[in-house]
Amino acid sequence: MTDWRIDNAKHTKGATLCFKKYVRWSDTWDHDHCVACWAKFMESGADVLTEGYATEDSYHWICSDCLRDLKDEMGWTLASGSK
Ligand SMILES: [Zn+2]
């Protein structure tokens, strides 16, 4: 457990998250990063995450490792239908 991830992710505290495939935000924005550990999300590619936990507007993304480790600390809740 590392505190730097909590600090990175603090703006998402209390967010409701949905597990989904990563979808690019716009034509000019082809990737995102986990808000906590900065792991890279892309629609496809080597060494990237292609699915994860997103806020309901799909603007902030969180990887499954950070979800597991930080969920309680961050007060994240999963939207119904997500695992
Ligand atoms: Zn992460």
mmCIF file of C-alpha atoms and ligand atoms in Angstrom:
data_model
loop_
_atom_site.group_PDB
_atom_site.id
_atom_site.type_symbol
_atom_site.label_atom_id
_atom_site.label_comp_id
_atom_site.label_asym_id
_atom_site.label_seq_id
_atom_site.Cartn_x
_atom_site.Cartn_y
_atom_site.Cartn_z
ATOM 1 C CA MET A 1 0.000 0.000 0.000
ATOM 2 C CA THR A 2 1.525 3.249 -1.109
ATOM 3 C CA ASP A 3 0.254 6.660 -0.175
ATOM 4 C CA TRP A 4 1.288 8.387 -3.382
ATOM 5 C CA ARG A 5 -1.529 6.643 -5.219
ATOM 6 C CA ILE A 6 -4.087 7.891 -2.730
ATOM 7 C CA ASP A 7 -2.792 11.405 -3.177
ATOM 8 C CA ASN A 8 -3.016 11.126 -6.970
ATOM 9 C CA ALA A 9 -6.566 9.821 -6.833
ATOM 10 C CA LYS A 10 -7.997 12.075 -4.174
ATOM 11 C CA HIS A 11 -10.102 14.065 -6.653
ATOM 12 C CA THR A 12 -12.083 10.888 -7.320
ATOM 13 C CA LYS A 13 -12.875 10.227 -3.688
ATOM 14 C CA GLY A 14 -16.399 8.898 -3.267
ATOM 15 C CA ALA A 15 -16.866 8.353 -7.013
ATOM 16 C CA THR A 16 -19.185 5.735 -8.456
ATOM 17 C CA LEU A 17 -17.299 3.511 -10.866
ATOM 18 C CA CYS A 18 -18.335 1.184 -13.678
ATOM 19 C CA PHE A 19 -16.212 -1.612 -15.086
ATOM 20 C CA LYS A 20 -15.996 -1.144 -18.830
ATOM 21 C CA LYS A 21 -13.820 -1.425 -21.883
ATOM 22 C CA TYR A 22 -11.730 1.633 -22.470
ATOM 23 C CA VAL A 23 -13.145 3.945 -25.106
ATOM 24 C CA ARG A 24 -11.126 6.886 -26.260
ATOM 25 C CA TRP A 25 -12.354 10.252 -25.126
ATOM 26 C CA SER A 26 -12.100 11.962 -28.525
ATOM 27 C CA ASP A 27 -10.359 11.717 -31.902
ATOM 28 C CA THR A 28 -7.437 13.674 -30.577
ATOM 29 C CA TRP A 29 -7.193 11.960 -27.199
ATOM 30 C CA ASP A 30 -6.365 8.297 -27.658
ATOM 31 C CA HIS A 31 -5.386 7.278 -24.159
ATOM 32 C CA ASP A 32 -5.900 7.879 -20.473
ATOM 33 C CA HIS A 33 -4.080 6.999 -17.305
ATOM 34 C CA CYS A 34 -5.178 5.394 -14.101
ATOM 35 C CA VAL A 35 -5.822 8.333 -11.800
ATOM 36 C CA ALA A 36 -3.873 6.648 -9.016
ATOM 37 C CA CYS A 37 -0.877 4.784 -10.478
ATOM 38 C CA TRP A 38 -0.756 6.292 -13.998
ATOM 39 C CA ALA A 39 -1.035 2.931 -15.761
ATOM 40 C CA LYS A 40 -1.948 3.597 -19.381
ATOM 41 C CA PHE A 41 -5.351 2.830 -20.876
ATOM 42 C CA MET A 42 -5.811 2.539 -24.629
ATOM 43 C CA GLU A 43 -8.316 0.818 -26.891
ATOM 44 C CA SER A 44 -5.606 -1.594 -28.013
ATOM 45 C CA GLY A 45 -1.872 -2.014 -27.905
ATOM 46 C CA ALA A 46 0.925 -3.791 -26.122
ATOM 47 C CA ASP A 47 1.506 -3.215 -22.423
ATOM 48 C CA VAL A 48 -1.617 -1.131 -21.973
ATOM 49 C CA LEU A 49 -4.880 -1.677 -20.161
ATOM 50 C CA THR A 50 -7.941 -2.062 -22.377
ATOM 51 C CA GLU A 51 -10.548 -2.138 -19.632
ATOM 52 C CA GLY A 52 -10.910 -0.827 -16.139
ATOM 53 C CA TYR A 53 -13.083 1.128 -13.764
ATOM 54 C CA ALA A 54 -14.358 4.468 -14.981
ATOM 55 C CA THR A 55 -16.369 7.266 -13.476
ATOM 56 C CA GLU A 56 -19.856 7.505 -14.928
ATOM 57 C CA ASP A 57 -18.804 10.138 -17.452
ATOM 58 C CA SER A 58 -15.846 7.910 -18.507
ATOM 59 C CA TYR A 59 -13.520 10.778 -17.783
ATOM 60 C CA HIS A 60 -11.491 9.260 -14.948
ATOM 61 C CA TRP A 61 -10.107 5.725 -15.145
ATOM 62 C CA ILE A 62 -8.860 3.444 -12.414
ATOM 63 C CA CYS A 63 -7.084 0.139 -12.942
ATOM 64 C CA SER A 64 -8.174 -3.050 -11.242
ATOM 65 C CA ASP A 65 -5.102 -3.164 -8.984
ATOM 66 C CA CYS A 66 -5.781 0.296 -7.628
ATOM 67 C CA LEU A 67 -9.465 -0.453 -7.247
ATOM 68 C CA ARG A 68 -8.667 -3.488 -5.162
ATOM 69 C CA ASP A 69 -6.054 -1.744 -3.050
ATOM 70 C CA LEU A 70 -7.626 1.688 -2.601
ATOM 71 C CA LYS A 71 -11.384 1.140 -2.782
ATOM 72 C CA ASP A 72 -11.979 1.360 0.942
ATOM 73 C CA GLU A 73 -9.603 4.233 1.464
ATOM 74 C CA MET A 74 -11.124 6.218 -1.410
ATOM 75 C CA GLY A 75 -14.757 5.410 -0.723
ATOM 76 C CA TRP A 76 -15.287 4.260 -4.295
ATOM 77 C CA THR A 77 -18.496 2.395 -4.982
ATOM 78 C CA LEU A 78 -19.263 0.214 -7.968
ATOM 79 C CA ALA A 79 -22.314 0.985 -10.063
ATOM 80 C CA SER A 80 -24.900 -1.756 -10.054
ATOM 81 C CA GLY A 81 -24.146 -4.280 -12.747
ATOM 82 C CA SER A 82 -20.407 -3.973 -12.259
ATOM 83 C CA LYS A 83 -18.310 -6.590 -10.591
HETATM 84 ZN ZN ZN B 1 -3.841 2.059 -11.071
#
